[in-house]
Each structure stands twice: as C-alpha cells, then as structure tokens.
XYZ file of C-alpha atoms in Angstrom:
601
model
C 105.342 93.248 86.141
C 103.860 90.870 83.918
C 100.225 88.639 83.939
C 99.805 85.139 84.949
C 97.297 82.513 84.155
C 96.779 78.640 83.428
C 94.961 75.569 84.516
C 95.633 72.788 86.764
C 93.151 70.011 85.577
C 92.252 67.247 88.457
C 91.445 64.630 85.980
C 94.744 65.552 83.810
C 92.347 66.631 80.864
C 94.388 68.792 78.454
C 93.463 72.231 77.902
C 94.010 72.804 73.943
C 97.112 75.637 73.092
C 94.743 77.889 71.628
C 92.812 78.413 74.771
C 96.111 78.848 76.220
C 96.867 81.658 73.835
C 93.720 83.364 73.806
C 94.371 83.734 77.741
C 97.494 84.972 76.994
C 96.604 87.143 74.797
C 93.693 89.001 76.965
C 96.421 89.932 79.275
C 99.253 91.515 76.170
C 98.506 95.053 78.064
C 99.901 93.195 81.334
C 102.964 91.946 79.553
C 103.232 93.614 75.495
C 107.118 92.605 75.607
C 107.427 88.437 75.461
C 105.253 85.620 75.857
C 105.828 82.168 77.715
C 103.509 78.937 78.287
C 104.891 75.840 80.245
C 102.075 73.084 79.325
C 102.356 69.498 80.123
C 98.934 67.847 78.627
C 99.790 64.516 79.865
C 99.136 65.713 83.597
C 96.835 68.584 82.473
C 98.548 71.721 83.901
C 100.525 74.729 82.613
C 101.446 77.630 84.133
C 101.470 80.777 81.401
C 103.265 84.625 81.645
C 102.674 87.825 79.489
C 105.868 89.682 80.503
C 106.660 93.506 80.826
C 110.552 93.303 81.079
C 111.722 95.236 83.585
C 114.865 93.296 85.479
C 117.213 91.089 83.293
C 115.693 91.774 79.447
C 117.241 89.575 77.906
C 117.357 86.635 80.294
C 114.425 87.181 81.974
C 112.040 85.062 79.572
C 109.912 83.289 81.735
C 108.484 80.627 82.779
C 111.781 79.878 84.845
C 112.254 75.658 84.947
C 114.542 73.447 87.078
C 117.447 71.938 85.355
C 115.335 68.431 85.780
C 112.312 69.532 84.095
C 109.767 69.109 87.280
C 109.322 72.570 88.360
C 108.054 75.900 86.355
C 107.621 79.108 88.495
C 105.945 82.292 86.584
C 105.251 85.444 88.492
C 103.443 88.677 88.089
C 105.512 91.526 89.749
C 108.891 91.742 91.378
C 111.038 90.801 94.333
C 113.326 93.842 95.159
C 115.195 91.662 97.390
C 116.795 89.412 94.455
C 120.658 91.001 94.919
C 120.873 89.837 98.236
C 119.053 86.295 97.654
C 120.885 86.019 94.320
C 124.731 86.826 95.965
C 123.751 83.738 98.797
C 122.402 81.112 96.732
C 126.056 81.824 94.383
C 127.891 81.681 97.585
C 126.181 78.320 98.568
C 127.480 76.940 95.335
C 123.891 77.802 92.810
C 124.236 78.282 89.429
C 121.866 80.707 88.630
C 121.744 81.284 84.384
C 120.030 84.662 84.247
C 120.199 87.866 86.769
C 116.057 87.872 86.811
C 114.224 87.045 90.015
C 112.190 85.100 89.240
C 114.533 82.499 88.607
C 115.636 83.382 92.101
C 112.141 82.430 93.231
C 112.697 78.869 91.294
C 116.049 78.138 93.203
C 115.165 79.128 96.371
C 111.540 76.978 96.200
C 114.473 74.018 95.140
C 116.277 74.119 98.288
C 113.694 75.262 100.845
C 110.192 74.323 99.010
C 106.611 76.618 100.229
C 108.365 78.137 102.953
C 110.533 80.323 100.802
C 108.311 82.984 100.394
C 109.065 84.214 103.589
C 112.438 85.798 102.621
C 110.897 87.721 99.599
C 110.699 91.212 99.540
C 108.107 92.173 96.743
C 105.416 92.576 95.378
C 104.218 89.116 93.235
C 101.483 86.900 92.632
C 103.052 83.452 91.760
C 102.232 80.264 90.099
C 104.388 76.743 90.755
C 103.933 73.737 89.056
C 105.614 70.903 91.083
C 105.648 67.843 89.272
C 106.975 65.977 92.234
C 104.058 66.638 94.390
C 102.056 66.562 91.577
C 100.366 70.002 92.630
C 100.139 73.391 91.968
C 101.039 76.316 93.925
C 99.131 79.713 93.491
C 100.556 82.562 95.931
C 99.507 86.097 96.567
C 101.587 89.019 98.029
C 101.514 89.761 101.632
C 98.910 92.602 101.423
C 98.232 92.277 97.529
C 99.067 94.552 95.914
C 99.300 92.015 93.158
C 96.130 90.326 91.692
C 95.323 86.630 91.114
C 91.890 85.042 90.624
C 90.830 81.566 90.303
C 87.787 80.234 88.607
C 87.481 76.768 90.225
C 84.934 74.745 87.229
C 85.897 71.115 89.065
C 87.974 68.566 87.828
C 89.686 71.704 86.103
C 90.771 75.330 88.003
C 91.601 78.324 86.000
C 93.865 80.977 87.099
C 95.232 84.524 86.086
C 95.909 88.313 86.952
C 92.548 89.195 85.442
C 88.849 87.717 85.262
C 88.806 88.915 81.512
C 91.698 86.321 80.762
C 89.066 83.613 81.809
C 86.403 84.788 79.655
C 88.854 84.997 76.441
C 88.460 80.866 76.458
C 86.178 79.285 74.325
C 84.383 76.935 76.291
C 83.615 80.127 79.403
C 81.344 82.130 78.244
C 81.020 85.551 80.036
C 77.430 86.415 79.300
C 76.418 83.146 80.800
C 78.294 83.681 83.800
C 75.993 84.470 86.812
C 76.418 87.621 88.841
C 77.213 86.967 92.367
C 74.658 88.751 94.431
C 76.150 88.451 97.480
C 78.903 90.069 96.243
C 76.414 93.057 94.609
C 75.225 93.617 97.990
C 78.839 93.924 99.829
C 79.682 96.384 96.780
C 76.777 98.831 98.231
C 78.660 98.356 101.363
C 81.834 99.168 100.612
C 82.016 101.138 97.076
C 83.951 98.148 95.701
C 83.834 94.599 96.429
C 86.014 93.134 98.920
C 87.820 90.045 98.452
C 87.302 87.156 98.186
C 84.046 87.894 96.434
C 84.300 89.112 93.198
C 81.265 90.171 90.710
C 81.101 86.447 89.557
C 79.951 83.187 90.859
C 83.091 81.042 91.241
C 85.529 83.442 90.540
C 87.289 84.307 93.885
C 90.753 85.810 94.525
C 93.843 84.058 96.225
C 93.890 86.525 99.101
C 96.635 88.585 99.741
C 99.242 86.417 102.060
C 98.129 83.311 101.278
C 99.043 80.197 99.323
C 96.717 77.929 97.770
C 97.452 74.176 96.564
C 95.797 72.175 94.066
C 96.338 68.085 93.612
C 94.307 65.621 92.720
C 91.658 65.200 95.471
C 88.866 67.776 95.375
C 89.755 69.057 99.219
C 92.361 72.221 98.462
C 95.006 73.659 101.062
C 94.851 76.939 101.454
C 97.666 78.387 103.866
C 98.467 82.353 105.245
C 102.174 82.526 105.268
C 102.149 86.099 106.533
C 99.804 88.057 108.951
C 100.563 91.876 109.708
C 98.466 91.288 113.190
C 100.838 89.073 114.329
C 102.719 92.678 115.331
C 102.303 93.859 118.808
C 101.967 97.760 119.777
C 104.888 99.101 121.641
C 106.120 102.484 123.295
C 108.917 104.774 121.053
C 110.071 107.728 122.186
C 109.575 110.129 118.766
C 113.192 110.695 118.121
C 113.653 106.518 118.126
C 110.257 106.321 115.873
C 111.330 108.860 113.493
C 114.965 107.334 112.961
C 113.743 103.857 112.147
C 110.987 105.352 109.966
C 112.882 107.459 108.158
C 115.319 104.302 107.905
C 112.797 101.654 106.716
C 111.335 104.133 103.923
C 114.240 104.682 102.717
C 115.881 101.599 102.328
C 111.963 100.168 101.063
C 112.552 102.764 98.457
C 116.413 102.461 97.221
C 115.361 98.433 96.904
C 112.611 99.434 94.268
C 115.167 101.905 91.989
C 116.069 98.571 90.861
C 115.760 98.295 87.220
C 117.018 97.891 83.607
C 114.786 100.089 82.363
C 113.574 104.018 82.857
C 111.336 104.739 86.136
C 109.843 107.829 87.466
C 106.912 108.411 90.501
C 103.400 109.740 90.705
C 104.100 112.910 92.651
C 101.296 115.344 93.957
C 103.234 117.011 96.431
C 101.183 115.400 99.375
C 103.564 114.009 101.990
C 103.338 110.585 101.115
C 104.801 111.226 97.126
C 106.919 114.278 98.381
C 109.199 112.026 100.770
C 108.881 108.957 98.344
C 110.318 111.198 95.622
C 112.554 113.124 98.180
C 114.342 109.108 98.908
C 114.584 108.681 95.343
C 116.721 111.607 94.746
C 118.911 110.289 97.505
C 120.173 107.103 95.462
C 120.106 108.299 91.669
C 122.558 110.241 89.462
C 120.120 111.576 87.190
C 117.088 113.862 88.326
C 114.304 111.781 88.737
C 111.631 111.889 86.265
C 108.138 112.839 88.048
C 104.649 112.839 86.626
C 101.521 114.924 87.681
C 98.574 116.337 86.014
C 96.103 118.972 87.086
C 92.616 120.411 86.729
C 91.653 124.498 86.232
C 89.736 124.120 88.724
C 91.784 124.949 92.041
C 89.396 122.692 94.557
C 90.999 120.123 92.757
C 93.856 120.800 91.346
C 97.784 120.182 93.384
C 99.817 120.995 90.542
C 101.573 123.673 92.147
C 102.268 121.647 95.499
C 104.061 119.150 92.491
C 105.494 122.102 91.395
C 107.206 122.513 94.457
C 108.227 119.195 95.417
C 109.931 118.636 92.207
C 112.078 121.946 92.337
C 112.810 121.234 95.700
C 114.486 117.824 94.362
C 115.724 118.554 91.153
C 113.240 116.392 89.654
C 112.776 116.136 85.797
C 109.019 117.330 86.131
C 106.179 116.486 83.766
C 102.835 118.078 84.354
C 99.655 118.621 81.982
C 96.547 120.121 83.113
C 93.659 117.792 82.318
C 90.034 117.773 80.952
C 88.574 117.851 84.485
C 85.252 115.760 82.667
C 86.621 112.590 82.341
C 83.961 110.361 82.650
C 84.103 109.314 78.255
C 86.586 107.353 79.954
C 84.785 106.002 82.790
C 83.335 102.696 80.246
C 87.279 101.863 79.537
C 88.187 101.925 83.147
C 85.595 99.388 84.175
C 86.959 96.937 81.667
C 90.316 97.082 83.281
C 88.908 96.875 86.703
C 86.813 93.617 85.662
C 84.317 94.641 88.680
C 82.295 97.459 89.197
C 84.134 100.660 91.461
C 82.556 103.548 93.038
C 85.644 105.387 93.395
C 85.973 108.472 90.898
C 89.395 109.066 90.958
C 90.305 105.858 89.349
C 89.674 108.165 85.761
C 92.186 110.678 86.613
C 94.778 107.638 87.765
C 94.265 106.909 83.969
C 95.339 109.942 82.655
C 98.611 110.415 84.914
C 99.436 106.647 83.732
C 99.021 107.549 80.433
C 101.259 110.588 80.860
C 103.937 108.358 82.470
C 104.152 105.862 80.419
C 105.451 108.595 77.236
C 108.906 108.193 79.236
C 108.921 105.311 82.028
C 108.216 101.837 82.605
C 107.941 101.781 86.314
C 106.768 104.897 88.674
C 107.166 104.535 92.472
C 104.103 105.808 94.474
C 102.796 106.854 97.278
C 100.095 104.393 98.180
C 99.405 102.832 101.472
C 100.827 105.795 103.223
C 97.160 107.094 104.554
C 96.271 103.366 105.482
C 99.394 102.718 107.446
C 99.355 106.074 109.203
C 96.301 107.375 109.417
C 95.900 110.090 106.708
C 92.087 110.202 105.524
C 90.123 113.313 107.017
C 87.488 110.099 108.131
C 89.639 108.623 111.052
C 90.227 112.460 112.526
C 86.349 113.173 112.328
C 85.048 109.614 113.487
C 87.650 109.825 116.781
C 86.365 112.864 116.918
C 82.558 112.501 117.252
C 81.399 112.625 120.819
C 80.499 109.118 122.866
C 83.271 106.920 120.551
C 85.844 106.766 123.757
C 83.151 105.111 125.960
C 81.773 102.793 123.193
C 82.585 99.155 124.334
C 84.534 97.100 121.637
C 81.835 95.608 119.520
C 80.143 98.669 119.938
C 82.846 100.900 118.612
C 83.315 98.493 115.766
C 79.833 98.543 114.452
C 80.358 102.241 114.873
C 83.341 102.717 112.756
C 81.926 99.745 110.115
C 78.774 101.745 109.487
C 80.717 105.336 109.481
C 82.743 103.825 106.494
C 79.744 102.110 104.556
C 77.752 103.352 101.855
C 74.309 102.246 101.894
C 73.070 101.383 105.229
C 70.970 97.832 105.899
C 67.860 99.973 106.346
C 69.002 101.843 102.846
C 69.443 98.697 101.294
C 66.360 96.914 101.963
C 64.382 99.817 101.005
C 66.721 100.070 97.704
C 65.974 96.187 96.789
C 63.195 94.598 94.967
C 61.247 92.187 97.103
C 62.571 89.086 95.668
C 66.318 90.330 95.988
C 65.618 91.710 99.342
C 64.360 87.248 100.050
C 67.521 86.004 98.285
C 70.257 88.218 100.482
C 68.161 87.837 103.655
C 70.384 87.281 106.871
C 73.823 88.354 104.829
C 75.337 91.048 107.175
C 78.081 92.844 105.437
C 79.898 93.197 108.813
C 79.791 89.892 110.090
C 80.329 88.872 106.540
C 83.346 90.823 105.652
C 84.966 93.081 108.079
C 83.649 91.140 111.943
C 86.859 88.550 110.756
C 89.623 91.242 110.669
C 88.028 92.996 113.640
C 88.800 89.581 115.426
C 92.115 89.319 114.217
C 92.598 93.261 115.269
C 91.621 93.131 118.963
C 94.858 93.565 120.599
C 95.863 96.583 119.084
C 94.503 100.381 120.179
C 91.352 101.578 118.431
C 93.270 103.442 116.121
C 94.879 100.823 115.126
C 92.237 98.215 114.959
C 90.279 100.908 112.503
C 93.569 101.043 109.781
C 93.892 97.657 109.971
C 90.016 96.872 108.869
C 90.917 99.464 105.818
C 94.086 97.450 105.368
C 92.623 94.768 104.683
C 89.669 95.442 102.785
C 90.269 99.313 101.490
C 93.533 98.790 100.296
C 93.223 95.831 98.639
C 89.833 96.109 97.401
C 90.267 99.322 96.029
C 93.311 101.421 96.668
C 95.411 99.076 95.270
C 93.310 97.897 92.702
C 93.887 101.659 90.765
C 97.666 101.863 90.247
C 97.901 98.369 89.302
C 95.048 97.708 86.618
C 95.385 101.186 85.408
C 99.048 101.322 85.428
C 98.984 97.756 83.573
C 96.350 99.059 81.347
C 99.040 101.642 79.817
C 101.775 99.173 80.213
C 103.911 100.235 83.334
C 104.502 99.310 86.175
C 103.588 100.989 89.682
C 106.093 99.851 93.194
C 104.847 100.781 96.606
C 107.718 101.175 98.724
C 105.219 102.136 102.043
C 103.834 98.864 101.116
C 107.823 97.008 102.310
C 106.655 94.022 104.731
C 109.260 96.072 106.945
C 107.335 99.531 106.719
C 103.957 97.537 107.201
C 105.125 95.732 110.616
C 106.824 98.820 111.844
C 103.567 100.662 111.336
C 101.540 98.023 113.455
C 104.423 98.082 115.956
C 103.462 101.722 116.661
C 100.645 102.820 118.149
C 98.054 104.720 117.247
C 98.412 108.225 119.359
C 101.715 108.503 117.238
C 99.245 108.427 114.014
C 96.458 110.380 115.201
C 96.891 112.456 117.815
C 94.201 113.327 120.370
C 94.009 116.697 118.724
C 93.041 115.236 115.676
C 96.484 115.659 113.361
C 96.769 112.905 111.197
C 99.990 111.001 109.828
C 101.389 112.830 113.541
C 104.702 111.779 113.679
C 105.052 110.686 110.019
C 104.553 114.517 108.816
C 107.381 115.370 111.963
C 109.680 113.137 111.098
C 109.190 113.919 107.034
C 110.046 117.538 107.591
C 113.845 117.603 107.152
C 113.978 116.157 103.978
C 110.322 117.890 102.578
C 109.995 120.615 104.499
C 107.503 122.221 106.427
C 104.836 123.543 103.749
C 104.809 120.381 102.009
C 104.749 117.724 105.141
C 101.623 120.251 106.996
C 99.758 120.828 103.483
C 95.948 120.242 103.956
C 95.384 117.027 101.899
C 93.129 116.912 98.750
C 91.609 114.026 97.098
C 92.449 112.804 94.346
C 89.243 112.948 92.537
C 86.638 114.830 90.181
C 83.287 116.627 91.155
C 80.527 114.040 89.530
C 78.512 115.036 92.494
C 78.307 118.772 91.215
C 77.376 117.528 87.215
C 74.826 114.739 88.320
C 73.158 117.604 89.680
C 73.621 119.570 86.305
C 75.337 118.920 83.440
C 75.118 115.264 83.374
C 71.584 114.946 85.341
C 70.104 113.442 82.225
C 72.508 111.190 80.961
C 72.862 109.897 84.560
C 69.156 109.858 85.230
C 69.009 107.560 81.158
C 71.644 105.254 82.325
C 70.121 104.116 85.853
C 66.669 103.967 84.401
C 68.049 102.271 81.072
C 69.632 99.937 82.642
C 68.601 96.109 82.489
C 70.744 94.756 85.920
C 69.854 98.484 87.784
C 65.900 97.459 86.658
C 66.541 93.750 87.844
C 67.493 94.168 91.153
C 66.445 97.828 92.440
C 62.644 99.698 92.783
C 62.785 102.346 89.926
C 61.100 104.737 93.120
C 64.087 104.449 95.169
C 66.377 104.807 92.562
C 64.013 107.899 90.899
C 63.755 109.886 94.542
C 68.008 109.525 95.037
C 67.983 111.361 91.649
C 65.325 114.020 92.456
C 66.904 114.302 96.006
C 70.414 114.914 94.672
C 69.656 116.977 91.678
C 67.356 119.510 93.803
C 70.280 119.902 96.794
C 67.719 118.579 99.302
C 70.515 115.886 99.658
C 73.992 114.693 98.786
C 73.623 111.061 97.005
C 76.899 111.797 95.239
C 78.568 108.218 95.979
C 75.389 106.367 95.911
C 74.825 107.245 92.414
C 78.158 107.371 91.887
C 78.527 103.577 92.754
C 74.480 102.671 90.727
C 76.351 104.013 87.670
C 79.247 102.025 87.739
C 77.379 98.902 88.460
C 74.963 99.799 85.630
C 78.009 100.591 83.138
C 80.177 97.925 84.252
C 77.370 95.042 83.672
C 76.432 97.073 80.353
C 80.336 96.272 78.634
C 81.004 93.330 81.028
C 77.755 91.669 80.484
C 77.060 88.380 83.007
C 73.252 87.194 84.194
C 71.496 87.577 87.134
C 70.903 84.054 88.657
C-alpha cells in the first residue's frame, strides 16, 4: 500500500524536484515508511512512490527499474499473486533481486509488455514509464479498489492516488480550481460522485479496469483490460455453488495473509467479516488479531455479535465503545476523501482504523460482500414492491435508478437557483452515469443487472472509497478478499434467485453455505448499518449548528434557493418529513468546499 504520483510532460518540459517532493510529501500518510522518485527531465516524465512497506522491507524500495535503465514501474497496493508469478519467471531463467511484487510487475511487463496485467491478482493502481515507446502507462485495478487521478493541464498530465497531491504544487493552485458542476449535480444523485467525474474541472480518475497511455501526440489511448460483464449466468445446483464458493473465498483470503508485517480484520460479526475472519483462522498459527468498536446505544451498536465471532475463532479481540457523536471529525474526513460524501458511516470507519492501526498494518475486510450478493435491505424491498416483475427493461431500470437516487430531477430543479438550473439543463444523471452499465448489464437477470449498476458506481464511488482513504489516512492498509477477480466472476456466473430469493432473503445461498464454518446465529443475524443517527440530532441537538452551516455557507448560497434549503430544515426538524440524507449530503458539500476551497465557474 503506498501513493503514486508524477507527470508525463508532452513537450518534455521538466517539472522542478521540489514540486516533485511537495507531491510526495502530500501523500507521507499513504506511504510514512520510504520515499522514491524516478525523474528523467530530459524527456519530462517521472513516475514517484510514498511507500507503506508491507511485502519485502528491505528490498522493496521502489520505483522498481530494468537492468537497462528504460523502464520504472511504481504501484500503489499489492498483487497477492507474486509467489506463484515470482517461482515462474525464476524457473524461466529471471533474475529477480528483491522478493517484492512490484518488481514482479516490472519483469513480467519485460517479457509480455500491457498485456501482463491480466495474470495479476491484486489490488494496484500502477504507473510505467517506457522509455522505448516513449509513453507512459497509468493502470487501475479491475474494480478499483485502488485510486488514481489525473489532472490533464496539456502539454503536461499530472497523476497520483489523491487530488490533494496535485494541489501541493506550486504552480496549481486549489482555490483557483473550478468546481465541476456537472459533477455537483451527479453528487445529489448519488450521495457521492461517481467516476469519472470528480469535484474538479479536469481532474478525472483512471477508471477501475482500465489502462491509459500518454505519448507525445495530444490523442490518448485509453484501453479496459478487464470487464466483469463479460461473465454469463449459469445454472448450479446449491451443493456445487456452495463448494466453489466456499473454495474461491478461501483461497482469495489465504493469498492476502501474505505479509512481512502484523495484520488483523475489521470484524462486526455480520456474515461477510464473520466468514472472512473464520478463513483467516484456517491458515495462521497465531489467533488472529480483530478490531471492532461500538456505540451505547444498542440500534447501533454489534459489539456483541463481534463478541461472538471472535470467541468462536479464537481471535485476539480488540473492541472500544465509541463517542457515538462523531461528527468533530466529520471536517478531517472530507480532507481525506478530497470530494464531498453523504455517507455517515465513513466517521466511525475512522475510529475502527484508528483502533487498528495501535497493532496492525494491514486488516482484511469484508467489503464487496453486499454488492456481489445482494445484502442491502434496498434490493429485498425494491423486488419486492408490486408492478417491478411486469416492468419492461428500460422501464425497470429507470425504476431501480430513481429508487437508489437521492434528490429526484423534479427535487433538483426546484433545489437550484435559476442560473444553475440553465447551466445543467439537459444533463440526465441516468443517461449520464448509470444508462452505460445498464447497457453493458442486459444479459444478465434483473437481479443481477441491479448489483452490477452498484458495482460499478456504489462500490467504487463510495464503498470503496472508505476503507482505503481512511485506512491510508491512519497508515494501514485494508485487502478485500470478496473483491478476488475469481470471487467477482463467480458471483456474475450465478444468478440472481441464488442471491435473492423470491421470498426476499438476501445473500441466499451465501448465508447457507457460510453456516458450517460461522454458524447459524451469526450467518441469519438481521444486518445493521454501519452508521450514526445525524438524522435524529439535525432534528435536535445539532438543528442549529446544521441550520448555521447550510445558511453560512458561500458554495450552498451560490448554487441553491435559501427557501428550499430553509423548508428541508423546518420539514425535518418538525418530523413532518425525513430529509436525513439530503441534509446529510448539503452539509458535506458545504464543509467539504469550506476546508477544500475551489470556485464556482
């Protein structure tokens, strides 16, 4: 786990060292351990790498170069695969001078070039400067559950793991850069905004399974080297499902034990961290080291479901109960997350990093498991509601699309100012941002086309987003074994009535096949989000300070009608309606732009 950044300049201008280091040196929370720039003025690249060591300490400085000098590699994450790639390049006669994978990455883009990243397990957002073809290679994960964003200021690009790494140079200045409205209006979509977009003019991700190149010319490639709809749906009889379920997890999470350094998991006792943690006890000596943290209030509190899934397993259990009011640190969340985020229970995935990283470096998790396999109450009551069987299909999509958004078009226009309502005037966030996956989702069930929309965009807009920036914001490092390319294809292979069954019961066969190793109270638990009541103190407590920091605020005053944004509050505080994420989501826009600063165009 480490951060990334650089330039690639078209016009082979130089980028001075100390803009180099002040990049570096906005990402030190990414990587506090060791510190590596590869910079060749003369053709105006480098490629750059704060590094958290986890595989290889000593060797694993990075960036990695070929013995002739004409290709760096740096990477931000790891490949769990390395053994296996490692033991065949030795055995086809490559010296390899470290035991780190990322040099594997180097050898193998050697002998095989682009096309290498198909046999890499991981997790990794990678940067290749290849001085033979003169170019530079920026890849993202399969599903991305690393970051990478590029700020593209032609003749020169700028890359990194974070936007704040681009603002740390001299000659960008963040308070000049413009806020992307476009992007502003998808975030009152979604509750985050998804990728490409970002908050910023210019500043766009790589997206997840994709490789970019940058020469010379001003046209750049952009390639997907992997695409989880290429699966097909096919029929398993349970006992066959469950076997090769069980199978794939398991080996996704031995794979990710890999490490020269202490590691521990997230666990909640939910089904998702219970059978991540139960695997883990399968392949170590030592009891594994879990983390959890809970609230005295019980509607929110699954301490004693951790409890239980760590005496079950032997685990070496840490638990703390936590100020359930966490929103002091709300402000230093947003700087992590670079973008404004709806979601509350990014806060609390603060605290249990911070707890973790006392005694770990790495903490396997349970994300991706309610994306994969259905697990969020909203697919059971939206398959549920009556009419949604005899929808046709772009009927059923527009269904699901608006049961999943925040602020409605109608809710939206009446929320804008009149010149902001002219500017985003024919931008449909459906067409814009979810009709695309839709199309790439037809041939699976409905089921199926509905997790892979939230795949997509959910996951790595926002789910993913949590355990990585506020993992790397205490220094550790977060692995995702549900998140294997294996487990993801195997979950697209399998069709939806084994995720949701017609009764309603989500994760179906997941929670049958999890019960021998968790048990039956743990794998048919009612699930609980992980989360905080803001809705209950915007209506008390923290009505004021709430009601001073939407009103207060200059980019909440620029774009919105003070009545609008006055009657939610009213509504809301008085009970005559439930505005809890739409206030939620004003107040993170309106503190995010108030420590991230950036002008309305």
């Amino acid at each position: 786990m480490c951060g990334i950044f650089g330039y690639w300049d078209r016009s082979r201008r130089a980028l001075d060292d100390a803009s180099l280091r002040a990049m570096a040196g906005a990402l030190v929370h990414r990587g506090p351990d060791d510190e590596g720039i590869w910079h060749q003025p003369a053709r105006g690249v480098a490629v750059g790498n704060r590094r958290l060591s986890i595989i290889d300490i000593g060797g694993g400085h990075q960036p990695f170069v070929s013995d002739d000098g004409q290709i760096a590699v740096v990477q931000n994450g790891e490949i769990f695969n390395y053994v296996e790639l490692a033991a065949e390049l030795r055995a086809q006669g490559v010296h390899l001078r470290s035991h780190s994978d990322t040099e594997v990455i180097l050898r193998l883009y050697e002998r095989e070039g682009i096309n290498c990243l198909r046999r890499l397990n991981g997790m990794f957002a990678i940067a290749i400067d290849d001085a033979r073809e003169d170019a530079l290679y920026l890849v993202r994960d399969r599903i991305g559950v690393k970051p990478l964003y590029v700020l593209d200021r032609h003749p020169q690009l700028l890359f990194a793991s974070e936007i704040k790494a681009f603002w740390a140079l001299p000659s960008v200045e963040r308070s000049s850069a413009a806020i992307d409205l476009e992007a502003i209006h998808h975030y009152l979509t979604f509750n985050y905004i998804p990728a490409p977009w970002t908050a910023y003019e210019g500043v766009r991700h790589v997206m997840p399974g994709t490789w970019m190149k940058f020469t010379r010319g001003a046209h750049v490639e952009t390639r997907r080297w992997w695409n989880l709809a290429d699966q097909h749906e096919r029929d398993f009889s349970f006992d066959h499902w469950a076997e090769e379920f069980m199978s794939t997890l398991d080996d996704a999470t031995r794979i990710r034990l890999r490490a020269d350094v202490p590691f521990g998991a997230f666990l909640s006792g939910g089904v998702d961290s219970s059978t991540i943690v139960g695997l883990m006890a399968r392949h170590v000596q030592r009891p594994v080291k879990t983390f959890c943290i809970g609230f005295e209030d019980p509607r929110y509190d699954e301490s004693a479901f951790a409890l239980q899934a760590a005496r079950r397993f032997g685990c070496d259990h840490t638990s703390e109960v936590a100020e359930l009011n966490m929103l002091a640190n709300w402000p230093r969340v947003l700087h992590h997350l670079d973008q404004p985020h709806g979601d509350a229970s990014f806060m609390p995935t603060l605290r249990v990093s911070e707890l973790a990283a006392k005694h770990v470096k790495v903490v396997l998790t349970g994300d991706g498991g309610d994306e994969l396999f259905a697990g969020y109450d909203k697919y059971a009551q939206f398959f549920a509601r009556p009419g949604v069987d005899g929808l046709d299909e772009a009927a059923f999509q527009r269904r699901y699309f608006d049961s999943i958004s925040l602020f409605s078009p109608d809710a939206k226009r009446a929320l804008y100012r009149p010149e902001l309502q002219k500017q985003l005037d024919g931008i449909d966030s459906f067409s814009a941002a979810a009709q695309p996956w839709f199309d790439e989702a037809a041939h699976f069930d409905r089921v199926n086309q509905a997790l892979y929309l939230d795949m997509q965009l959910l996951l790595s807009g926002n789910n993913l987003v949590k355990p990585d920036r506020l993992g790397m914001a205490v220094s550790i490092e977060a692995r995702t074994p549900f998140l294997d390319w294996r487990m993801m294809e195997f979950a697209f292979r399998s069709r939806g009535h084994t995720k949701l069954s017609a009764d309603g019961d989500k994760k179906n066969w997941f929670k049958r096949a999890a019960v021998p190793l968790i048990g039956e109270e743990l794998a048919h638990r009612k699930k609980q989000m992980f989360t905080v009541p803001v809705g209950d103190w915007f209506k008390g407590e923290l009505h004021g300070w709430l009601r001073d920091t939407l009103t207060g605020s200059e980019l909440i005053g620029h774009l919105f009608q003070p009545s609008e944004v006055l009657t939610m509050l009213e509504r809301h505080r008085s009970g005559t309606a439930n505005f809890t994420r739409e206030l939620r989501a004003l107040a993170a826009l309106a503190l995010w732009q108030q420590g991230a600063g950036g002008r309305v165009a």
